[in-house]
mmCIF file of N, CA and C in Angstrom:
data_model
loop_
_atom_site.group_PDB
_atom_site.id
_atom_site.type_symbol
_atom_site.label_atom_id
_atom_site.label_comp_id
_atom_site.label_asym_id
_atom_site.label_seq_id
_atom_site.Cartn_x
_atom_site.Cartn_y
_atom_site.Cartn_z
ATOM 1 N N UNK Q 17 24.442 -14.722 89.775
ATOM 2 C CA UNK Q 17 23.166 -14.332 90.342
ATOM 3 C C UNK Q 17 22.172 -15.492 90.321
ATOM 4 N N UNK Q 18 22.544 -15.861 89.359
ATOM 5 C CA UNK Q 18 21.442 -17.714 89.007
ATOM 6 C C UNK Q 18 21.590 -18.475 90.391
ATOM 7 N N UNK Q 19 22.638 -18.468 91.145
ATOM 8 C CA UNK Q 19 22.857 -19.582 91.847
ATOM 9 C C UNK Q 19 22.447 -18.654 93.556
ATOM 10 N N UNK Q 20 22.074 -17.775 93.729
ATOM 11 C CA UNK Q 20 21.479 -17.100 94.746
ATOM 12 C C UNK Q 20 19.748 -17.185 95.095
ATOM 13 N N UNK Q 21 18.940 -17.053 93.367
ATOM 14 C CA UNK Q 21 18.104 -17.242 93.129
ATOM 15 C C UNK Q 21 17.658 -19.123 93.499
ATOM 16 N N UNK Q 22 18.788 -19.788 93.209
ATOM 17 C CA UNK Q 22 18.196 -21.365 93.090
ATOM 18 C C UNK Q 22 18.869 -21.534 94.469
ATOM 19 N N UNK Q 23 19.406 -20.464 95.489
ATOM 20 C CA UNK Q 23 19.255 -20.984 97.204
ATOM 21 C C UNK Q 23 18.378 -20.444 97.678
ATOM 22 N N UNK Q 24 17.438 -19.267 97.223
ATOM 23 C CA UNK Q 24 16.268 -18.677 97.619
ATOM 24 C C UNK Q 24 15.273 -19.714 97.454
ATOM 25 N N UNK Q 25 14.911 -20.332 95.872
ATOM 26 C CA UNK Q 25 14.392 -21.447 95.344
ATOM 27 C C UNK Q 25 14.377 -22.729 96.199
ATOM 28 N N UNK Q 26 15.604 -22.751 96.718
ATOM 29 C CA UNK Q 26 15.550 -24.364 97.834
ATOM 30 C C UNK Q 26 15.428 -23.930 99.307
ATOM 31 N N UNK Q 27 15.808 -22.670 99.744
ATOM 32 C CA UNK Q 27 15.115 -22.710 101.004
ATOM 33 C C UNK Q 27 13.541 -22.484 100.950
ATOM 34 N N UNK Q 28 12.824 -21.695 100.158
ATOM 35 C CA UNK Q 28 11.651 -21.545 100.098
ATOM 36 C C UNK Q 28 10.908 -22.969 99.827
ATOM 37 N N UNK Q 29 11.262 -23.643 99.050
ATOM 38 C CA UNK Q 29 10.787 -25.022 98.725
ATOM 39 C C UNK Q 29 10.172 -25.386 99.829
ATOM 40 N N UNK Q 30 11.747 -25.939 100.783
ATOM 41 C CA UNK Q 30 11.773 -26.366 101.622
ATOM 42 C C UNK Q 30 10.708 -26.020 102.515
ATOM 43 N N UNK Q 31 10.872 -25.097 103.088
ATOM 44 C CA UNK Q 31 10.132 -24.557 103.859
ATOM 45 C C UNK Q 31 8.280 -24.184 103.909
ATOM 46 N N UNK Q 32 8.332 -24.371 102.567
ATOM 47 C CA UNK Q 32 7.249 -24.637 101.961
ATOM 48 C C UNK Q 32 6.485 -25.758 102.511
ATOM 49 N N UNK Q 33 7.603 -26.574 101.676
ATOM 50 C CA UNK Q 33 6.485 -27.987 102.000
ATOM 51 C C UNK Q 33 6.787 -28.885 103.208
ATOM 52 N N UNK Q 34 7.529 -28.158 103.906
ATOM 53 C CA UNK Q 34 7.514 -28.540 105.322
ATOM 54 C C UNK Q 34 6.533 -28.081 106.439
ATOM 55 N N UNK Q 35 6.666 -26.739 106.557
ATOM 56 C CA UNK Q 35 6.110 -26.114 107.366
ATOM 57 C C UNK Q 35 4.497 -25.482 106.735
ATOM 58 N N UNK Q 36 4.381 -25.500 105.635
ATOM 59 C CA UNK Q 36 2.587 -24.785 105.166
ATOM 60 C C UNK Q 36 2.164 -26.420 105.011
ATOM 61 N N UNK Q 37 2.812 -27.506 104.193
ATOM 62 C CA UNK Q 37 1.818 -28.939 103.701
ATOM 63 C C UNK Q 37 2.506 -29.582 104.766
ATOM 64 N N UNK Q 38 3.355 -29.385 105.812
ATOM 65 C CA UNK Q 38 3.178 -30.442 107.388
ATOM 66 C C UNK Q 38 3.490 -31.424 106.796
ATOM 67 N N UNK Q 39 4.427 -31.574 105.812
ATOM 68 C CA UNK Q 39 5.319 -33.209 105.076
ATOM 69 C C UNK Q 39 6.558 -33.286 106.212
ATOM 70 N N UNK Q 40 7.114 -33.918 105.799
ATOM 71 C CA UNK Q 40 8.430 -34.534 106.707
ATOM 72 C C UNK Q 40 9.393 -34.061 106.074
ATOM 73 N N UNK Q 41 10.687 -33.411 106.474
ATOM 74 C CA UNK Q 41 11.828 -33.159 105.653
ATOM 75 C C UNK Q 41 12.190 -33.670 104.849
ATOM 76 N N UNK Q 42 12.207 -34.457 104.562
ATOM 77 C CA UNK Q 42 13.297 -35.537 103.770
ATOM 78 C C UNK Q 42 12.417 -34.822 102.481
ATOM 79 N N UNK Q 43 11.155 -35.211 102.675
ATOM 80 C CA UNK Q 43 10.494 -35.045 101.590
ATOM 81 C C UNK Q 43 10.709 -33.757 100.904
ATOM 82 N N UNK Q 44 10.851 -32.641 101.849
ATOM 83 C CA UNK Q 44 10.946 -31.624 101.811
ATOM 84 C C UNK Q 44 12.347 -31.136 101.191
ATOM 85 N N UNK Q 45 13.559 -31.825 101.685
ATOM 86 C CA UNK Q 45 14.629 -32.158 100.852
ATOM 87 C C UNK Q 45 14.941 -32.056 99.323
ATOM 88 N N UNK Q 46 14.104 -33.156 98.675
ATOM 89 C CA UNK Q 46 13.726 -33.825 97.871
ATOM 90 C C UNK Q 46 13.292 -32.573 97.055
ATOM 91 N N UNK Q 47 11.919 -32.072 97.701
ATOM 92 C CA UNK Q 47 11.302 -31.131 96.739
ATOM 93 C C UNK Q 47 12.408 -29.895 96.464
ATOM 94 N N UNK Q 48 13.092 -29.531 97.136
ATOM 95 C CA UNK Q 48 13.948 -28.461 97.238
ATOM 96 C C UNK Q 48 15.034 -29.270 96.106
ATOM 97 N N UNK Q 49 15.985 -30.327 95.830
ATOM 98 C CA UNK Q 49 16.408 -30.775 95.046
ATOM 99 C C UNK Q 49 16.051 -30.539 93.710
ATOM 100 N N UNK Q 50 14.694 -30.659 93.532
ATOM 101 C CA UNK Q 50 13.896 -30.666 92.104
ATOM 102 C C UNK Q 50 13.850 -29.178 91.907
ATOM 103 N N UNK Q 51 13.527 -28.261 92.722
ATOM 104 C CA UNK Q 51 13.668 -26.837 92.639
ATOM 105 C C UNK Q 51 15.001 -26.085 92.081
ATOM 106 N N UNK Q 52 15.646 -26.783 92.285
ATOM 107 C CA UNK Q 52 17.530 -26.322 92.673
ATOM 108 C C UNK Q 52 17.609 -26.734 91.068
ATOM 109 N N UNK Q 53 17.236 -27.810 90.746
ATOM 110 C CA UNK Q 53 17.680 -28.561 89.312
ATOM 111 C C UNK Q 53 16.888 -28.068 88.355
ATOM 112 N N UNK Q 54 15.597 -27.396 88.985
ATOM 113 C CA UNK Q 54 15.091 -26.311 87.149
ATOM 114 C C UNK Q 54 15.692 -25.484 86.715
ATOM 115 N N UNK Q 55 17.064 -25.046 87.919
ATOM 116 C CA UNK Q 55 17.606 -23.830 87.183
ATOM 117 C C UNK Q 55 18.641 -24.204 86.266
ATOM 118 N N UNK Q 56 18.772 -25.650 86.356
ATOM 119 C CA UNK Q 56 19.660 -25.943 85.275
ATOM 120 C C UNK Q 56 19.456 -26.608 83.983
ATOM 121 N N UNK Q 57 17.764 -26.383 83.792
ATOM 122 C CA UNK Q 57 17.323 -26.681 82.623
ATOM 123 C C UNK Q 57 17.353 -28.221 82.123
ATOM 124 N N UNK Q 58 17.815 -28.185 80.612
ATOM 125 C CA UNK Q 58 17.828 -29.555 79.688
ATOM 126 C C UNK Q 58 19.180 -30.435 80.466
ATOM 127 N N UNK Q 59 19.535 -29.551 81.234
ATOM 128 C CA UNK Q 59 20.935 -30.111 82.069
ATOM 129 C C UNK Q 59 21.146 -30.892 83.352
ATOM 130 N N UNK Q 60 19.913 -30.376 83.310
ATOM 131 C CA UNK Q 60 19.428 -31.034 84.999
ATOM 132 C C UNK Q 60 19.855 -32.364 85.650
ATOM 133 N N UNK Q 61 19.364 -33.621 84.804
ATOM 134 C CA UNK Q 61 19.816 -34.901 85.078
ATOM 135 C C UNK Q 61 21.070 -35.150 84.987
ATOM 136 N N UNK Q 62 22.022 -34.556 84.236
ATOM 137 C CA UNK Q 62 23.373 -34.689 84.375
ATOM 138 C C UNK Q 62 23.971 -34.000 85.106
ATOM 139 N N UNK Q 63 23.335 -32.813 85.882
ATOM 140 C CA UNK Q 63 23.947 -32.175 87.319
ATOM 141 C C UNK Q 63 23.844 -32.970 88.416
ATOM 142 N N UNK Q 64 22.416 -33.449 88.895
ATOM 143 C CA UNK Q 64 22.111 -34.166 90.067
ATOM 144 C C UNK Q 64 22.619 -35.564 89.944
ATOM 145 N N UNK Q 65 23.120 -35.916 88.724
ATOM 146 C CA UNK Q 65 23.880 -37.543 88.467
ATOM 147 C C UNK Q 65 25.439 -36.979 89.108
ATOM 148 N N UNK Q 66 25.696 -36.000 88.536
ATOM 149 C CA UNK Q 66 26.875 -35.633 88.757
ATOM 150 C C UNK Q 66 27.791 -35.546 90.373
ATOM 151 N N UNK Q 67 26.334 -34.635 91.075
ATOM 152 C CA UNK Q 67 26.443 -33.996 92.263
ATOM 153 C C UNK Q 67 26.124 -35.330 93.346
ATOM 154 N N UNK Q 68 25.447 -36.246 92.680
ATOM 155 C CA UNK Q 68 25.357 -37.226 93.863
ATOM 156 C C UNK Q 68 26.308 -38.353 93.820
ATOM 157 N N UNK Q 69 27.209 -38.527 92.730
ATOM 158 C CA UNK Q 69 28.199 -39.322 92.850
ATOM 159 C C UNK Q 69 29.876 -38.544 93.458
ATOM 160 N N UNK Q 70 29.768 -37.184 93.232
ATOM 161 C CA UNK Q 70 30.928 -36.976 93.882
ATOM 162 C C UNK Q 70 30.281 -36.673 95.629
ATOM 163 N N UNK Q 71 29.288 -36.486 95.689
ATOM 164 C CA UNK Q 71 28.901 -36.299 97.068
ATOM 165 C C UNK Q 71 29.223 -37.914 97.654
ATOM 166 N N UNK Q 72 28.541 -38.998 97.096
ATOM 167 C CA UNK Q 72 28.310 -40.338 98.020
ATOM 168 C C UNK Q 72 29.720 -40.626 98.272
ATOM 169 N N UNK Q 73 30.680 -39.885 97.371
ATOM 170 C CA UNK Q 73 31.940 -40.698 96.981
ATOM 171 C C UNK Q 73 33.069 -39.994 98.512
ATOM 172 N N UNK Q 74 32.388 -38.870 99.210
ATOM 173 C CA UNK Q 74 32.897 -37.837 100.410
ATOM 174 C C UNK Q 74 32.926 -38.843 101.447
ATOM 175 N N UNK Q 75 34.210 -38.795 102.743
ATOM 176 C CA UNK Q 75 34.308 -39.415 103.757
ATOM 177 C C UNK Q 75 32.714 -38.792 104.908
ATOM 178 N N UNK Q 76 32.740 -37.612 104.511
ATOM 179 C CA UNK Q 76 31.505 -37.583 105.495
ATOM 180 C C UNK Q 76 30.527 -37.631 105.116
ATOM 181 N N UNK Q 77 30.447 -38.385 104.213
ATOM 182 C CA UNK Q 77 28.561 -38.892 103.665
ATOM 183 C C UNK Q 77 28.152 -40.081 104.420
ATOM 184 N N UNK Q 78 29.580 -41.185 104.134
ATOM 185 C CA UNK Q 78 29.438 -42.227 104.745
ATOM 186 C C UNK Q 78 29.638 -42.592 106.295
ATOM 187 N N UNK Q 79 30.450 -41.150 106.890
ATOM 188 C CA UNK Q 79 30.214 -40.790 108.157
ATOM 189 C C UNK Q 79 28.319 -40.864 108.748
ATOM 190 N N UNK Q 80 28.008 -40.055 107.822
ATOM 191 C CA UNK Q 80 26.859 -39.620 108.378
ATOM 192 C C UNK Q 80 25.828 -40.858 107.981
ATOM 193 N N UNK Q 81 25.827 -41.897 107.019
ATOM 194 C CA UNK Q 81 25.105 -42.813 106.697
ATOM 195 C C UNK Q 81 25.626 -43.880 107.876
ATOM 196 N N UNK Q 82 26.834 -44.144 108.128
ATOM 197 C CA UNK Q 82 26.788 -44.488 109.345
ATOM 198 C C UNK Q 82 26.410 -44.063 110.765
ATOM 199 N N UNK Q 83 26.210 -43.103 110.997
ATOM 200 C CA UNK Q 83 25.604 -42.810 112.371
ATOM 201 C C UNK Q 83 24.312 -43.072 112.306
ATOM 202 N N UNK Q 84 24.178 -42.567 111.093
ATOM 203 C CA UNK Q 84 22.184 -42.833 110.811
ATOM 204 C C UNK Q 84 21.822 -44.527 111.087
ATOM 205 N N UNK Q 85 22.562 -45.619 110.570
ATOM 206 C CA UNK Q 85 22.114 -46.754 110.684
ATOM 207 C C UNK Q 85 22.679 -46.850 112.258
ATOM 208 N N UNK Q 86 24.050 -46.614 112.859
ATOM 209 C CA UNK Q 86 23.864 -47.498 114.206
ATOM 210 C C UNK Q 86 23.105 -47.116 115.129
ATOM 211 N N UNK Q 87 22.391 -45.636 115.082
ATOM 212 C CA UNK Q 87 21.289 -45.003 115.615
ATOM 213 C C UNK Q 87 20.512 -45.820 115.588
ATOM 214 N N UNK Q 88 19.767 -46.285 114.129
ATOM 215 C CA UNK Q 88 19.006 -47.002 113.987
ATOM 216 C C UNK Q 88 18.848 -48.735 114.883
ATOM 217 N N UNK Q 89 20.247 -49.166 114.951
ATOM 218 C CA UNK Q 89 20.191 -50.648 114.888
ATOM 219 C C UNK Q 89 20.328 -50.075 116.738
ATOM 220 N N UNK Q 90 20.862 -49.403 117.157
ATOM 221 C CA UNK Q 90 20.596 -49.585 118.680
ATOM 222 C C UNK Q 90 19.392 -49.055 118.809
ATOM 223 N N UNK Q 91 18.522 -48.415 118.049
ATOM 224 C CA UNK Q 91 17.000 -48.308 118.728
ATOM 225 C C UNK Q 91 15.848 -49.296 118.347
ATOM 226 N N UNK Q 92 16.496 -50.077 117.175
ATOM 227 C CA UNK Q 92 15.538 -50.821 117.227
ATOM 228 C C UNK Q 92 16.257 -52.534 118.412
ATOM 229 N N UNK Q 93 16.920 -52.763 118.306
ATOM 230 C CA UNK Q 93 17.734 -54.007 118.934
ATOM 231 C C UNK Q 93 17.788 -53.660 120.675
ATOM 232 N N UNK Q 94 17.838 -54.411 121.044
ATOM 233 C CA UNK Q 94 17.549 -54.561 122.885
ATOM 234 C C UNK Q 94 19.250 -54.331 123.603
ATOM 235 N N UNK Q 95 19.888 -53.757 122.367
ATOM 236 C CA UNK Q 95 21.273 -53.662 123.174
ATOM 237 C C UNK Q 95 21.840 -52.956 124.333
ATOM 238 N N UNK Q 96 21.250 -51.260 123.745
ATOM 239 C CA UNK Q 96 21.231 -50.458 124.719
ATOM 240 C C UNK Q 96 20.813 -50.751 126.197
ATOM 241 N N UNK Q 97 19.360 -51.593 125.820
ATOM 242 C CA UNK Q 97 18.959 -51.876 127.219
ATOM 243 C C UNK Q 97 19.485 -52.649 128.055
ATOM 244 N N UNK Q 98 19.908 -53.353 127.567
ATOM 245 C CA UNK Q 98 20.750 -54.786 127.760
ATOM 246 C C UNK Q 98 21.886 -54.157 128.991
ATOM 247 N N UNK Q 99 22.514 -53.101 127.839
ATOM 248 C CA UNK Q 99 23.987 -52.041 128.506
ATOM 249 C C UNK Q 99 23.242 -51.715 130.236
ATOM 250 N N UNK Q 100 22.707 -51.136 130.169
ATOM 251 C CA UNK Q 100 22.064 -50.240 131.372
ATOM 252 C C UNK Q 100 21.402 -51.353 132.006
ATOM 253 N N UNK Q 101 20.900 -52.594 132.091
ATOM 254 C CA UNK Q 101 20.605 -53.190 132.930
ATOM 255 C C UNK Q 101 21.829 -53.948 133.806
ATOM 256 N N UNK Q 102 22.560 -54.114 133.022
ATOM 257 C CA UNK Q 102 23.921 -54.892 133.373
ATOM 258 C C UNK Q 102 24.576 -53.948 134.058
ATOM 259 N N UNK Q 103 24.555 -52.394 134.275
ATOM 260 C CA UNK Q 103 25.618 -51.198 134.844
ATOM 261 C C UNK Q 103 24.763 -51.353 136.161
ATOM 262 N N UNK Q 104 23.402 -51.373 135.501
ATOM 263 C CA UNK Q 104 22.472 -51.023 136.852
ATOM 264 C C UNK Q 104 22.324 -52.291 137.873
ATOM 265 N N UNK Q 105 22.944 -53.467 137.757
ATOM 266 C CA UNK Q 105 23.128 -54.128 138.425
ATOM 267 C C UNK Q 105 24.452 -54.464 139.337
ATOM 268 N N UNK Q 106 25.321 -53.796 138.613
ATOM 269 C CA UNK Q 106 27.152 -53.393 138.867
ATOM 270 C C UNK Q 106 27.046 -52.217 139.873
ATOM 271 N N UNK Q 107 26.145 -51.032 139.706
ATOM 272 C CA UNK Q 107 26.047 -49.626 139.708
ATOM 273 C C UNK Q 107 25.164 -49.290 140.840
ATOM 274 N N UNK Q 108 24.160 -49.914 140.720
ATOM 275 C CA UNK Q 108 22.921 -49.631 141.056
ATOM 276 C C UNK Q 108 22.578 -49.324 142.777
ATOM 277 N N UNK Q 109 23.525 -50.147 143.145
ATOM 278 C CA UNK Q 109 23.422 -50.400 144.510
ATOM 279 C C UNK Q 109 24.098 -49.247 145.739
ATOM 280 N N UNK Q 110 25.140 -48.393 144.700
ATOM 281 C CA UNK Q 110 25.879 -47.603 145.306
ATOM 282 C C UNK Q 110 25.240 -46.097 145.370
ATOM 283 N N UNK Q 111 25.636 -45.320 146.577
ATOM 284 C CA UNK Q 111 25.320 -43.972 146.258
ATOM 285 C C UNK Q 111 25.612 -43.325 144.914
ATOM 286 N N UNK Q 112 24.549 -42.778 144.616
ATOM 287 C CA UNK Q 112 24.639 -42.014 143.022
ATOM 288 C C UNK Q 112 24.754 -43.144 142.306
ATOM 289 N N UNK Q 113 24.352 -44.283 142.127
ATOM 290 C CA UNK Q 113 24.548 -45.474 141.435
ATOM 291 C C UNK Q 113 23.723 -44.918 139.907
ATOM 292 N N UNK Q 114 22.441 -44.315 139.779
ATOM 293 C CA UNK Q 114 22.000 -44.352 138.556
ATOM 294 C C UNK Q 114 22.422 -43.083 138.047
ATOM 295 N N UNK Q 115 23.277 -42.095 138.604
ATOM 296 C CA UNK Q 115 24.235 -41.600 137.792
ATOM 297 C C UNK Q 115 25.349 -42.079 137.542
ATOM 298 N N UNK Q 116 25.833 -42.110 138.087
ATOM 299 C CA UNK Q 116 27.162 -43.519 137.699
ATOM 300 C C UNK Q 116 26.981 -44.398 135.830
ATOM 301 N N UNK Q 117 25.876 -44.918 136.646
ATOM 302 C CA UNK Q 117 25.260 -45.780 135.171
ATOM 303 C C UNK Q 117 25.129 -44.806 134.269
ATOM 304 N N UNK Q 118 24.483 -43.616 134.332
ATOM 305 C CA UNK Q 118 24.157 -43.047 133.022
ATOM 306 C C UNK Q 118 25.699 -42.740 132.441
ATOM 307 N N UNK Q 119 26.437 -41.936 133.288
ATOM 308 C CA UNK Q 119 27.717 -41.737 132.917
ATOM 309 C C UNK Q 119 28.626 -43.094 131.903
ATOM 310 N N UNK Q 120 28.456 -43.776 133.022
ATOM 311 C CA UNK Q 120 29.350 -44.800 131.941
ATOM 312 C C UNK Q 120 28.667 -45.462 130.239
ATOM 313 N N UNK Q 121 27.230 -45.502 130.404
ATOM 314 C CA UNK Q 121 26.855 -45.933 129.210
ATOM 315 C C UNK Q 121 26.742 -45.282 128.401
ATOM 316 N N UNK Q 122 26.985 -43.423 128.663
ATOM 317 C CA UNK Q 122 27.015 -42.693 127.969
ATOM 318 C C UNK Q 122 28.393 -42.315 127.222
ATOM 319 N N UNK Q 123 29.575 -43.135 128.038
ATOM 320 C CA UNK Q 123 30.997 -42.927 127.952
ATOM 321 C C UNK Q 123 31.382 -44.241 126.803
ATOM 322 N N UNK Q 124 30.508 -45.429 127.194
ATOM 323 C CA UNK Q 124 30.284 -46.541 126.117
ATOM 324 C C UNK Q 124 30.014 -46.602 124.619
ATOM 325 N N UNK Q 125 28.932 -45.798 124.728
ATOM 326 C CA UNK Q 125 28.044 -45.327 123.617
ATOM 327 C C UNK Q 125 28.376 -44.286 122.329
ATOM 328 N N UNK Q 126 29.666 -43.785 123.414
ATOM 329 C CA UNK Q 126 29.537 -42.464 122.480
ATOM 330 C C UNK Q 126 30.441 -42.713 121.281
ATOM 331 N N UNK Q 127 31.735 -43.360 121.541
ATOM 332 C CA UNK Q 127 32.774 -43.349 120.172
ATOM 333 C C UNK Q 127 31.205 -44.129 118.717
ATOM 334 N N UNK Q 128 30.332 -44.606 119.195
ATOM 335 C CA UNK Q 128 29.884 -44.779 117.929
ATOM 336 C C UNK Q 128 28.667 -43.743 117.545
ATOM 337 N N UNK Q 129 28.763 -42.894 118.054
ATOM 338 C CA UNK Q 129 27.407 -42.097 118.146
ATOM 339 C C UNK Q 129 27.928 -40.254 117.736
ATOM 340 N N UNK Q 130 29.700 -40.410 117.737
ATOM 341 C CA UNK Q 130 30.377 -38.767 117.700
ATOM 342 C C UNK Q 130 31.306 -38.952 116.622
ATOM 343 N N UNK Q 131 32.033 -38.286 116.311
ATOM 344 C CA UNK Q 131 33.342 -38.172 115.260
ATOM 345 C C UNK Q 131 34.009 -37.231 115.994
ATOM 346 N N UNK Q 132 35.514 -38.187 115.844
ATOM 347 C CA UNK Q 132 36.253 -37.110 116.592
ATOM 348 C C UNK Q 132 37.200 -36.880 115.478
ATOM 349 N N UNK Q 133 38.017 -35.667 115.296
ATOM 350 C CA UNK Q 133 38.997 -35.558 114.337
ATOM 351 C C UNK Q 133 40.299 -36.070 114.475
ATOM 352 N N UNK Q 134 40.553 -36.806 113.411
ATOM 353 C CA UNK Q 134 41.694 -37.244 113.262
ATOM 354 C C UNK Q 134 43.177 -36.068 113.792
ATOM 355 N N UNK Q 135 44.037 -36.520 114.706
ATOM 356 C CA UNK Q 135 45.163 -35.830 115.277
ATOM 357 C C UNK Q 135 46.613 -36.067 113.675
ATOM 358 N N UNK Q 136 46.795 -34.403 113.461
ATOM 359 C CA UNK Q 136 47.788 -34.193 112.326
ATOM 360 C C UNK Q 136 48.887 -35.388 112.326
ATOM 361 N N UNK Q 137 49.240 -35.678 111.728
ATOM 362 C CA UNK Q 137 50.709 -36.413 111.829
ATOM 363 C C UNK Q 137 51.860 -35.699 112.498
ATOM 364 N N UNK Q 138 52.443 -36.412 113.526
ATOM 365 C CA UNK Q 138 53.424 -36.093 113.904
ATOM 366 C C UNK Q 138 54.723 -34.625 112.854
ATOM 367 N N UNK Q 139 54.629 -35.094 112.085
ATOM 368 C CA UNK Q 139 55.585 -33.751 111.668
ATOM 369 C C UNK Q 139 54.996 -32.605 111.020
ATOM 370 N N UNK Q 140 53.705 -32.596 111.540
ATOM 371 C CA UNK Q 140 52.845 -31.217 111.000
ATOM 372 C C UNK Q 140 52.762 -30.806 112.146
ATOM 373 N N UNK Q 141 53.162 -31.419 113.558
ATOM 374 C CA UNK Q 141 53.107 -30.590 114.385
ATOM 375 C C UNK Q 141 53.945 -29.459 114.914
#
C-alpha cells in the first residue's frame, strides 16, 4: 500500500509544481523524486543511489540520452540546414520539388532521431 501512496505522492508533486508554480518539468521531476524518497525514510539516499545506478546502467537510458544530445547538436549546428539547402538545390526545381526535399531529409534524418527494434536471431524465428 506504501508504494501506491508514494505514486499518488509523485504524480501530485509533479503536477503540483508544474502546473500551480508554472516551473519546468524537469524540475518538477526532481521534486517528485524527493517526494517518492520520504517514503523511504533514513533509507532514502541508499534507494535513489541505488535506483540511479541500475537505471543509467539500462540500454534505454543511454538510448534516450542519446537522442536528447543529437536533437540537441542538430539544433544548435547549421547541419540540418545545410541538408535542405543542398536537396533544395537538387530538388527544388522539379514539380513537387519542396516535397520531395522534405521527404528525403526526413528519410535522412530519421535513423538518428527513431529506434528501431532489433530483428530476433535467425533461429528464434
Amino acid at each position: 500500500m506504501t508504494a501506491v501512496w508514494a505514486l499518488i505522492a509523485f504524480i501530485a508533486a509533479i503536477v503540483i509544481w508544474n502546473a500551480v508554480f508554472k516551473r519546468n518539468i524537469g524540475e518538477a521531476m526532481i521534486v517528485g523524486l524527493v517526494a517518492v524518497a520520504a517514503f523511504a525514510g533514513s533509507k532514502a539516499p541508499t534507494y535513489v543511489w541505488h535506483g540511479f545506478v541500475d537505471s543509467i546502467s539500462e540500454e534505454v537510458t543511454f538510448a534516450g540520452l542519446a537522442f536528447i544530445f543529437m536533437s540537441f547538436l542538430l539544433a544548435k549546428t547549421p547541419v540540418l540546414d545545410r541538408l535542405i539547402d543542398v536537396l533544395n538545390s537538387f530538388l527544388g526545381r522539379l514539380r513537387g520539388g519542396p516535397v520531395y526535399t522534405s521527404t528525403v531529409a526526413g528519410g535522412m534524418s530519421a535513423p538518428s532521431r527513431t529506434s528501431v527494434p532489433r530483428s530476433p536471431p535467425r533461429s528464434d524465428r
